[in-house]
C-alpha cells in the first residue's frame, strides 16, 4: 500500500527582519573590528534576504533583555505560547482548504520540533483547538534537528500502510530565533546569520486526494557520516540552546554525499527534481558540485533560503511545497536534509495529479 503527501501549507511569524538590518544590528554589538568584519561577511555570503521571527527585536523584547540576553526558561516560555499559536493557525489553514480531509477523519498528529519543549504541547493543542477527536494519536519528535521532517513523514507513511483509514496531520515547527546569542565564536555568528522561524504541515493518507496535486511517497532512506559528528550539535545551556555549527559541514557533505547516495542505491541522474534542505548557501553550492547537477537544479531550495532563511526541520517542507507548484506530473523528486550526527535523511517522491 502506498502513502500520499498533500495539502502542504506553510506559515511564518509576523515579524520580518531584513538581513542587511540584522547585520548592522549585530555588528554594532561588537567593538573589535575583526569580529565586526566576520559578522558582515557571514551575512553578506548567506544567500538570505529576509527572515521571520516570533520576536519583534533581539534587544529589549521578550525574552531578551536590553543586552540581548535571556535565560533558557524565558526563551522556552515564549516558545510555549508562540508554538501553540502558530501550530493551530497552520492546522486551521490546512483543514479549511477546499476539499480538505474532514476534521473528524484525522487519526494521527505527528509534530516535529527542536527549539522548545512544553507539555501539554502543540500536538495536544492541535487536537483540542482544531476540534479533532480526542482519540487522535499524538506523537512528538523532539530535538532531531533539520532532518526531522523525514522521520515524521516516514512515521506517517507507516501508519497509512498499516491502516487504510489513517489520516495523518504532520507539522514541523521551529522558533530558532529564540536561541539567538551574543558571542564572537564562528559557530554562534553563523547560527545568528542563517536560522529563522517558521512552520510547515501536510496531510499524509493511504489514498491520493481527489483533484489535488500531490506526492506519492515512494521510499525513505537514512544514513550517517561519522566524519561530521562533531561538526554539528545542539545542546541545552543555561542561556538558551547552544549550537555547534562548523564551517566544515559543507566540506564533509561535499566529500561524502556521492558515495553515501550510491550506498543507498540513489542515482541522482534518475531524478527530475531535488528538494534539498537549504542549511546554507555553501551547502547548496557544494551539493550541486559534488553530484554534478545542473546549476538551476536547486533553485527552489535557494528561493526558500533567500525568502525565509533556515527554519530547521520545517524548511524542506517549504521547498517541497514550492516544487509541487512548479513540477510536472510524473516527475521524480529526491528530497534530502542533514542534521546532527552527521545524519542524512532522504525521501523519494513522485508528482501526481
Short mmCIF file of C-alpha atoms in Angstrom, two decimals:
data_model
loop_
_atom_site.label_atom_id
_atom_site.label_comp_id
_atom_site.label_asym_id
_atom_site.label_seq_id
_atom_site.Cartn_x
_atom_site.Cartn_y
_atom_site.Cartn_z
CA UNK A 1 0.00 0.00 0.00
CA UNK A 2 1.32 3.46 -0.91
CA UNK A 3 1.09 6.71 1.02
CA UNK A 4 0.44 10.17 -0.39
CA UNK A 5 1.64 13.58 0.75
CA UNK A 6 -0.64 16.52 0.02
CA UNK A 7 -2.23 19.73 1.31
CA UNK A 8 1.20 21.22 2.00
CA UNK A 9 0.87 24.57 3.77
CA UNK A 10 3.30 26.93 5.47
CA UNK A 11 3.21 29.82 7.91
CA UNK A 12 5.72 32.34 9.25
CA UNK A 13 5.54 34.66 12.28
CA UNK A 14 4.51 38.30 11.81
CA UNK A 15 7.89 39.95 12.36
CA UNK A 16 10.07 40.21 9.26
CA UNK A 17 13.77 41.08 9.54
CA UNK A 18 15.94 42.15 6.61
CA UNK A 19 19.40 40.60 6.57
CA UNK A 20 21.06 43.95 5.96
CA UNK A 21 19.39 45.41 9.04
CA UNK A 22 20.28 42.41 11.22
CA UNK A 23 23.87 42.52 10.02
CA UNK A 24 24.27 46.13 11.09
CA UNK A 25 22.47 45.48 14.37
CA UNK A 26 24.80 42.65 15.36
CA UNK A 27 27.95 44.35 14.12
CA UNK A 28 27.18 47.29 16.39
CA UNK A 29 27.27 44.95 19.40
CA UNK A 30 30.97 44.21 18.93
CA UNK A 31 33.80 46.70 19.39
CA UNK A 32 36.54 44.58 17.83
CA UNK A 33 36.97 45.33 14.12
CA UNK A 34 37.86 41.73 13.27
CA UNK A 35 34.61 40.39 14.73
CA UNK A 36 32.57 43.07 13.01
CA UNK A 37 34.09 42.06 9.70
CA UNK A 38 33.33 38.37 10.36
CA UNK A 39 29.69 39.20 11.08
CA UNK A 40 29.41 41.36 7.97
CA UNK A 41 30.98 38.68 5.79
CA UNK A 42 28.75 35.92 7.16
CA UNK A 43 25.61 37.92 6.45
CA UNK A 44 26.82 39.01 3.03
CA UNK A 45 27.52 35.43 1.93
CA UNK A 46 24.37 33.88 3.45
CA UNK A 47 22.17 33.93 0.35
CA UNK A 48 19.36 35.21 2.59
CA UNK A 49 17.42 38.45 2.18
CA UNK A 50 14.66 38.11 4.78
CA UNK A 51 13.95 36.07 7.89
CA UNK A 52 10.87 35.89 10.09
CA UNK A 53 10.75 35.65 13.87
CA UNK A 54 8.27 35.50 16.74
CA UNK A 55 10.20 38.30 18.43
CA UNK A 56 9.91 41.90 17.29
CA UNK A 57 13.55 42.53 18.12
CA UNK A 58 16.52 40.85 19.73
CA UNK A 59 17.23 43.60 22.26
CA UNK A 60 14.65 44.77 24.78
CA UNK A 61 11.90 42.47 23.51
CA UNK A 62 10.85 39.37 25.49
CA UNK A 63 12.54 37.03 26.11
CA UNK A 64 15.63 39.20 25.50
CA UNK A 65 16.80 41.97 27.82
CA UNK A 66 18.39 45.17 26.56
CA UNK A 67 21.71 43.38 26.14
CA UNK A 68 20.21 40.55 24.10
CA UNK A 69 20.46 38.06 26.96
CA UNK A 70 17.79 35.59 28.13
CA UNK A 71 17.58 32.51 30.29
CA UNK A 72 16.59 29.17 28.83
CA UNK A 73 13.41 29.30 30.90
CA UNK A 74 12.40 32.70 29.48
CA UNK A 75 13.08 31.56 25.94
CA UNK A 76 11.07 28.39 26.41
CA UNK A 77 8.15 30.33 27.89
CA UNK A 78 7.87 32.29 24.63
CA UNK A 79 8.13 29.03 22.71
CA UNK A 80 5.22 27.59 24.70
CA UNK A 81 2.93 30.49 23.77
CA UNK A 82 4.03 31.11 20.19
CA UNK A 83 4.35 27.49 19.09
CA UNK A 84 0.73 26.85 20.07
CA UNK A 85 -0.45 29.95 18.21
CA UNK A 86 1.46 29.14 15.02
CA UNK A 87 0.68 25.43 15.03
CA UNK A 88 -3.05 25.94 15.47
CA UNK A 89 -3.17 28.69 12.83
CA UNK A 90 -1.38 26.39 10.41
CA UNK A 91 -3.64 23.45 11.21
CA UNK A 92 -6.69 25.64 10.68
CA UNK A 93 -5.26 26.73 7.33
CA UNK A 94 -4.84 23.15 6.13
CA UNK A 95 -8.16 21.82 7.40
CA UNK A 96 -10.06 24.74 5.87
CA UNK A 97 -8.79 24.13 2.33
CA UNK A 98 -11.43 23.32 -0.31
CA UNK A 99 -11.86 19.56 -0.31
CA UNK A 100 -9.80 19.18 2.87
CA UNK A 101 -9.79 15.97 4.87
CA UNK A 102 -12.70 16.28 7.34
CA UNK A 103 -11.51 17.01 10.86
CA UNK A 104 -13.33 14.01 12.27
CA UNK A 105 -11.28 11.75 9.98
CA UNK A 106 -7.84 12.80 11.29
CA UNK A 107 -6.42 9.80 13.13
CA UNK A 108 -2.85 10.87 13.96
CA UNK A 109 -0.86 14.03 14.64
CA UNK A 110 2.93 13.91 14.23
CA UNK A 111 4.71 17.03 15.48
CA UNK A 112 8.42 17.74 14.96
CA UNK A 113 10.46 20.43 16.69
CA UNK A 114 13.88 21.02 18.23
CA UNK A 115 13.62 24.60 19.50
CA UNK A 116 11.43 24.22 22.59
CA UNK A 117 9.63 21.81 24.86
CA UNK A 118 6.33 22.08 26.73
CA UNK A 119 3.73 19.54 27.79
CA UNK A 120 0.88 19.68 27.03
CA UNK A 121 2.39 20.99 23.84
CA UNK A 122 1.38 21.91 20.30
CA UNK A 123 0.48 18.29 19.49
CA UNK A 124 -2.18 18.46 22.24
CA UNK A 125 -3.49 21.87 21.22
CA UNK A 126 -3.68 20.88 17.56
CA UNK A 127 -6.22 18.29 18.63
CA UNK A 128 -8.08 20.39 21.18
CA UNK A 129 -8.13 23.79 19.46
CA UNK A 130 -8.91 22.39 16.00
CA UNK A 131 -11.79 20.29 17.27
CA UNK A 132 -10.26 16.94 16.35
CA UNK A 133 -11.40 13.73 18.01
CA UNK A 134 -10.00 13.08 21.48
CA UNK A 135 -8.92 9.64 20.25
CA UNK A 136 -6.37 11.10 17.80
CA UNK A 137 -2.95 9.51 18.40
CA UNK A 138 -0.28 12.14 19.06
CA UNK A 139 3.48 11.89 18.59
CA UNK A 140 6.22 14.47 19.13
CA UNK A 141 9.64 14.05 17.52
CA UNK A 142 11.91 16.29 19.54
CA UNK A 143 15.44 17.62 19.22
CA UNK A 144 16.31 15.82 15.99
CA UNK A 145 17.22 18.98 14.10
CA UNK A 146 16.96 19.98 10.47
CA UNK A 147 16.19 16.48 9.16
CA UNK A 148 13.20 15.77 11.45
CA UNK A 149 10.56 16.24 8.73
CA UNK A 150 11.69 12.97 7.16
CA UNK A 151 11.21 10.74 10.23
CA UNK A 152 7.84 12.48 10.70
CA UNK A 153 6.78 11.72 7.12
CA UNK A 154 8.11 8.18 7.33
CA UNK A 155 6.13 7.57 10.52
CA UNK A 156 3.01 8.97 8.85
CA UNK A 157 3.54 6.74 5.80
CA UNK A 158 3.91 3.68 8.03
CA UNK A 159 0.63 4.49 9.77
CA UNK A 160 -1.05 4.73 6.37
CA UNK A 161 0.48 1.49 5.13
CA UNK A 162 -0.79 -0.30 8.24
CA UNK A 163 -4.26 1.26 8.37
CA UNK A 164 -6.34 2.16 5.28
CA UNK A 165 -8.36 4.59 7.41
CA UNK A 166 -5.34 6.57 8.64
CA UNK A 167 -5.35 10.31 8.01
CA UNK A 168 -2.18 11.88 9.42
CA UNK A 169 -1.52 15.57 10.09
CA UNK A 170 2.24 16.24 10.06
CA UNK A 171 3.56 19.52 11.46
CA UNK A 172 7.18 20.74 11.66
CA UNK A 173 7.56 23.96 13.65
CA UNK A 174 10.74 25.74 14.70
CA UNK A 175 11.34 29.01 16.56
CA UNK A 176 15.09 29.22 16.09
CA UNK A 177 15.23 32.97 16.74
CA UNK A 178 14.58 32.34 20.44
CA UNK A 179 18.09 30.94 20.73
CA UNK A 180 19.98 33.92 19.36
CA UNK A 181 23.08 34.54 21.46
CA UNK A 182 25.73 37.24 21.50
CA UNK A 183 29.10 35.60 21.12
CA UNK A 184 32.13 36.13 18.94
CA UNK A 185 32.63 32.43 18.19
CA UNK A 186 32.27 31.47 14.49
CA UNK A 187 29.58 28.87 15.31
CA UNK A 188 27.35 31.43 17.03
CA UNK A 189 27.93 34.05 14.33
CA UNK A 190 26.95 31.54 11.65
CA UNK A 191 23.86 30.46 13.57
CA UNK A 192 22.75 34.05 14.07
CA UNK A 193 23.21 34.59 10.35
CA UNK A 194 21.01 31.79 8.97
CA UNK A 195 18.40 30.49 11.43
CA UNK A 196 14.80 31.71 11.40
CA UNK A 197 11.26 30.83 12.46
CA UNK A 198 8.53 29.08 10.51
CA UNK A 199 6.23 26.09 10.35
CA UNK A 200 5.05 23.75 7.63
CA UNK A 201 2.47 20.99 7.58
CA UNK A 202 0.88 18.41 5.33
CA UNK A 203 -1.60 15.58 5.29
CA UNK A 204 -0.49 12.01 4.59
CA UNK A 205 -3.12 9.47 3.53
CA UNK A 206 -3.19 5.91 2.15
CA UNK A 207 -5.22 7.08 -0.86
CA UNK A 208 -4.48 10.01 -3.19
CA UNK A 209 -6.62 13.14 -2.79
CA UNK A 210 -9.18 13.75 -5.49
CA UNK A 211 -8.50 16.67 -7.79
CA UNK A 212 -5.39 17.87 -5.96
CA UNK A 213 -1.72 17.69 -6.93
CA UNK A 214 0.24 15.57 -4.53
CA UNK A 215 3.35 13.48 -3.97
CA UNK A 216 3.34 9.72 -3.87
CA UNK A 217 5.81 8.70 -1.17
CA UNK A 218 7.98 6.06 -2.81
CA UNK A 219 10.51 5.37 -0.06
CA UNK A 220 12.86 6.67 2.61
CA UNK A 221 16.49 6.03 3.47
CA UNK A 222 18.71 7.12 6.37
CA UNK A 223 22.46 7.20 6.83
CA UNK A 224 25.16 8.90 8.88
CA UNK A 225 28.50 10.47 8.08
CA UNK A 226 30.57 9.89 11.25
CA UNK A 227 33.31 12.22 9.99
CA UNK A 228 30.94 15.11 10.65
CA UNK A 229 29.75 14.03 14.09
CA UNK A 230 31.50 16.84 15.96
CA UNK A 231 30.73 19.49 13.34
CA UNK A 232 27.01 19.87 14.07
CA UNK A 233 25.49 19.59 17.54
CA UNK A 234 22.67 21.10 19.61
CA UNK A 235 22.58 21.10 23.42
CA UNK A 236 20.62 22.82 26.18
CA UNK A 237 22.52 25.52 28.05
CA UNK A 238 21.65 27.99 30.78
CA UNK A 239 21.27 30.86 28.29
CA UNK A 240 19.34 29.03 25.60
CA UNK A 241 20.27 26.16 23.33
CA UNK A 242 23.95 26.01 22.42
CA UNK A 243 24.75 25.33 18.79
CA UNK A 244 27.83 23.80 17.24
CA UNK A 245 27.74 24.56 13.52
CA UNK A 246 31.16 24.27 11.96
CA UNK A 247 32.02 25.67 8.55
CA UNK A 248 33.45 22.20 7.98
CA UNK A 249 29.94 20.75 7.42
CA UNK A 250 29.68 21.71 3.71
CA UNK A 251 33.13 20.21 3.08
CA UNK A 252 32.15 16.92 4.73
CA UNK A 253 28.93 16.72 2.74
CA UNK A 254 30.75 17.56 -0.48
CA UNK A 255 33.29 14.80 0.08
CA UNK A 256 30.85 12.12 1.24
CA UNK A 257 27.43 12.69 -0.34
CA UNK A 258 28.14 10.98 -3.67
CA UNK A 259 29.35 7.77 -2.08
CA UNK A 260 26.61 7.85 0.53
CA UNK A 261 23.87 8.15 -2.08
CA UNK A 262 25.43 5.30 -4.04
CA UNK A 263 25.41 3.11 -0.92
CA UNK A 264 21.69 3.86 -0.54
CA UNK A 265 21.01 2.95 -4.17
CA UNK A 266 20.21 6.55 -5.10
CA UNK A 267 21.34 7.71 -8.54
CA UNK A 268 20.91 11.49 -8.90
CA UNK A 269 20.63 11.06 -12.66
CA UNK A 270 17.36 9.16 -12.13
CA UNK A 271 15.60 12.18 -10.61
CA UNK A 272 13.95 15.14 -12.32
CA UNK A 273 13.80 17.43 -9.30
CA UNK A 274 15.61 17.91 -6.00
CA UNK A 275 14.31 19.23 -2.67
CA UNK A 276 17.42 19.84 -0.59
CA UNK A 277 17.25 21.37 2.87
CA UNK A 278 18.95 24.76 2.43
CA UNK A 279 21.07 24.67 5.55
CA UNK A 280 23.12 27.43 3.97
CA UNK A 281 24.23 28.72 0.59
CA UNK A 282 27.53 26.85 0.71
CA UNK A 283 25.76 23.53 1.34
CA UNK A 284 23.65 24.00 -1.78
CA UNK A 285 26.67 25.05 -3.84
CA UNK A 286 28.69 22.04 -2.77
CA UNK A 287 25.75 19.65 -3.23
CA UNK A 288 25.49 20.70 -6.87
CA UNK A 289 29.24 20.43 -7.42
CA UNK A 290 29.60 17.07 -5.71
CA UNK A 291 26.80 15.42 -7.71
CA UNK A 292 27.42 17.22 -10.99
CA UNK A 293 23.89 18.66 -11.11
CA UNK A 294 22.72 21.49 -13.37
CA UNK A 295 23.23 24.93 -11.84
CA UNK A 296 19.48 25.56 -11.58
CA UNK A 297 18.59 22.20 -10.03
CA UNK A 298 18.29 23.64 -6.51
CA UNK A 299 16.51 26.86 -7.40
CA UNK A 300 13.53 26.01 -5.17
CA UNK A 301 15.84 25.50 -2.20
CA UNK A 302 17.67 28.76 -2.94
CA UNK A 303 14.38 30.66 -3.17
CA UNK A 304 13.19 29.39 0.20
CA UNK A 305 16.58 30.20 1.77
CA UNK A 306 16.53 33.70 0.30
CA UNK A 307 12.96 34.43 1.40
CA UNK A 308 12.93 32.73 4.82
CA UNK A 309 16.38 31.59 5.95
CA UNK A 310 16.98 28.20 7.57
CA UNK A 311 13.89 27.20 9.59
CA UNK A 312 15.41 23.89 10.65
CA UNK A 313 13.00 20.93 10.24
CA UNK A 314 10.24 22.96 8.58
CA UNK A 315 12.40 24.20 5.71
CA UNK A 316 12.40 21.17 3.42
CA UNK A 317 8.58 21.10 3.54
CA UNK A 318 8.61 24.72 2.32
CA UNK A 319 10.82 23.51 -0.56
CA UNK A 320 8.51 20.58 -1.36
CA UNK A 321 5.50 22.90 -1.44
CA UNK A 322 7.32 25.16 -3.91
CA UNK A 323 8.26 22.18 -6.09
CA UNK A 324 4.70 20.84 -6.09
CA UNK A 325 3.57 24.17 -7.53
CA UNK A 326 6.01 24.01 -10.44
CA UNK A 327 6.86 20.36 -11.19
CA UNK A 328 5.22 18.38 -13.99
CA UNK A 329 3.15 15.24 -13.44
CA UNK A 330 5.18 12.04 -13.05
CA UNK A 331 8.43 13.87 -12.28
CA UNK A 332 10.60 12.07 -9.76
CA UNK A 333 11.86 14.03 -6.76
CA UNK A 334 14.76 13.30 -4.42
CA UNK A 335 14.39 15.13 -1.11
CA UNK A 336 17.13 15.25 1.50
CA UNK A 337 18.14 17.03 4.69
CA UNK A 338 21.12 16.95 7.02
CA UNK A 339 21.47 17.31 10.77
CA UNK A 340 23.45 16.39 13.87
CA UNK A 341 25.23 13.11 13.66
CA UNK A 342 26.05 13.97 10.84
CA UNK A 343 22.70 12.46 9.83
CA UNK A 344 21.41 12.34 6.26
CA UNK A 345 17.73 11.61 5.62
CA UNK A 346 16.21 11.12 2.17
CA UNK A 347 12.83 10.56 0.58
CA UNK A 348 11.85 9.56 -2.95
CA UNK A 349 8.64 11.10 -4.26
CA UNK A 350 6.62 11.23 -7.49
CA UNK A 351 4.48 14.19 -8.51
CA UNK A 352 0.92 13.19 -9.38
CA UNK A 353 -2.46 14.79 -10.04
#
